[in-house]
Amino acid sequence: MRGLSISFAATAAITLLSTGAYAAGYPERNITMVVPFSAGGPTDTVTRLVAETMSKDLGQQIIVENVGGAGGTLGASQVAKAEADGYTLLLHHIGMATSATLYRKLPYDTLNAFEYVGLVTDVPMTVVAKKDFEAKDLKGLVDYVKANADKVSLANAGIGAASHLCGMLFMSEIKTPLVTVPYKGTGPAMTDLLGGQVDLMCDQTTNTTKQIKGGTIKAYAVTSAKRLAALPDVPTVAEAGLPGLEVGIWHGIYAPKGTPKDVTEKLSASLQKALKDPNIIARFAELGTVPVSDAEATPAGLKSKLESEVTRWKPVIEAAGQYAD
């Protein structure tokens, strides 16, 4: 019996030492960061900026892999099934929370299939229209679409996309269903908005700021609490009369369930360092957003955000009755 106790203790000690050694040496090779959306979209842009900066700090390259489809759930599912060794990560947006209700049959448990690394940024949305849309301000826009609901088209990048979620919230706030036009990605949706084939869209500043500044689309409001430095002339939704439309498309980094705590903490520390990088701060500002605080760029910060957002969006999605399966 005594021999068995010694053997068990020795095994446990070896396990602890090997885990610690693994975490201390991590990373020893390239890391893959999965973006569950197509290349060139808003979330892809954020991911590539963060991955490049974290790579320099970690001493190994973070390779961005786009795994689009099913509103972001295909990429999330791939990471949930990956080996929990810290070499496969996921950078997902608010869709991580809304998919828990949008999809009645998910191949993973949203709240329990991942380890948390930290929040990255909370990107405001913009309510925009084709450049020659006749409404002059948000109040005029709401009045117009209520009177012409069957004639006004609202584009989105597909079920579960940020533009889809914001669009649902917009229709909920004005209590008017519109003709929605889903696309396979943000790029095609924006192309048709620019070309005047669709009337409206509600999308992230990372995707609309350049077009708004260039005058190729018309902006009615930003969904942040304060006006944005990048778009100082665009009023907030509260200023424009729709305070309930205040929403941000937050982004967070996740790892497969069971990834060693030392590894997720090392990744979190690297994320916090990256978010202080002058280039990240400047590039985020150009996109109409800012990095989150150190307290938010932590496992606890992301976990708390995800849990609260699952609760917030559940009644909105159920009231709309729009499910992805």
XYZ file of N, CA, C and O in Angstrom, residues 5 10 12 16 19 35 104 108 122 154-155 160 196 201 218 230 239 257 260 291-292 307 322 324:
96
model
N 1.147 4.352 -2.733
C 0.991 5.774 -2.397
C 2.139 6.583 -2.949
O 1.947 7.667 -3.503
N 4.354 10.261 -6.944
C 5.386 10.536 -7.943
C 4.767 10.856 -9.299
O 5.179 11.774 -9.994
N 1.747 12.065 -9.835
C 1.105 13.372 -9.768
C 2.131 14.484 -9.889
O 1.905 15.494 -10.570
N 2.349 17.390 -12.781
C 2.369 18.823 -12.500
C 3.587 19.497 -13.099
O 3.506 20.577 -13.676
N 3.241 19.718 -16.893
C 2.282 20.750 -17.288
C 2.906 22.132 -17.148
O 2.791 22.979 -18.021
N -10.874 32.681 -37.470
C -11.908 33.709 -37.607
C -13.098 33.020 -38.259
O -12.971 32.502 -39.367
N -30.925 26.450 -32.536
C -31.543 25.605 -31.516
C -30.808 24.287 -31.341
O -30.991 23.595 -30.356
N -21.922 22.490 -30.045
C -21.104 22.759 -28.861
C -21.944 23.548 -27.860
O -22.946 24.182 -28.213
N -14.757 46.618 -28.447
C -16.216 46.699 -28.562
C -16.503 47.701 -29.670
O -16.419 48.912 -29.471
N -33.453 46.024 -46.176
C -32.414 46.093 -45.146
C -31.429 44.950 -45.370
O -31.775 43.779 -45.222
N -30.202 45.296 -45.750
C -29.194 44.281 -46.052
C -28.519 43.775 -44.788
O -28.412 44.487 -43.790
N -26.830 35.710 -38.120
C -25.795 35.638 -37.091
C -24.708 36.678 -37.244
O -23.940 36.910 -36.312
N -26.611 50.891 -54.658
C -28.012 51.291 -54.577
C -29.003 50.168 -54.787
O -30.213 50.413 -54.909
N -28.520 49.451 -44.144
C -27.738 48.421 -43.462
C -27.329 48.981 -42.107
O -27.198 50.199 -41.930
N -24.725 57.080 -46.823
C -25.237 58.099 -45.897
C -25.342 57.507 -44.494
O -25.899 56.417 -44.308
N -13.679 59.383 -34.956
C -13.531 59.127 -36.389
C -14.717 59.658 -37.195
O -14.591 59.914 -38.394
N -28.980 60.506 -29.150
C -29.196 61.876 -29.627
C -30.252 61.905 -30.729
O -31.026 62.846 -30.847
N -11.858 23.940 -24.561
C -12.006 23.561 -23.161
C -10.880 22.620 -22.749
O -10.556 21.682 -23.473
N -4.610 24.453 -20.739
C -4.032 24.763 -19.434
C -4.213 26.228 -19.037
O -4.080 27.136 -19.866
N -9.330 49.830 -27.915
C -9.098 48.583 -27.184
C -9.834 48.599 -25.846
O -10.084 49.665 -25.272
N -10.164 47.427 -25.328
C -10.800 47.337 -24.015
C -9.749 47.561 -22.925
O -8.547 47.607 -23.195
N -21.674 35.740 -20.748
C -22.849 35.323 -19.981
C -23.942 36.393 -20.003
O -25.126 36.084 -20.207
N -36.659 34.696 -35.664
C -35.746 34.355 -36.757
C -34.656 33.416 -36.235
O -33.783 33.839 -35.483
N -31.785 30.202 -37.119
C -30.898 29.770 -38.202
C -31.058 28.299 -38.526
O -30.479 27.817 -39.498
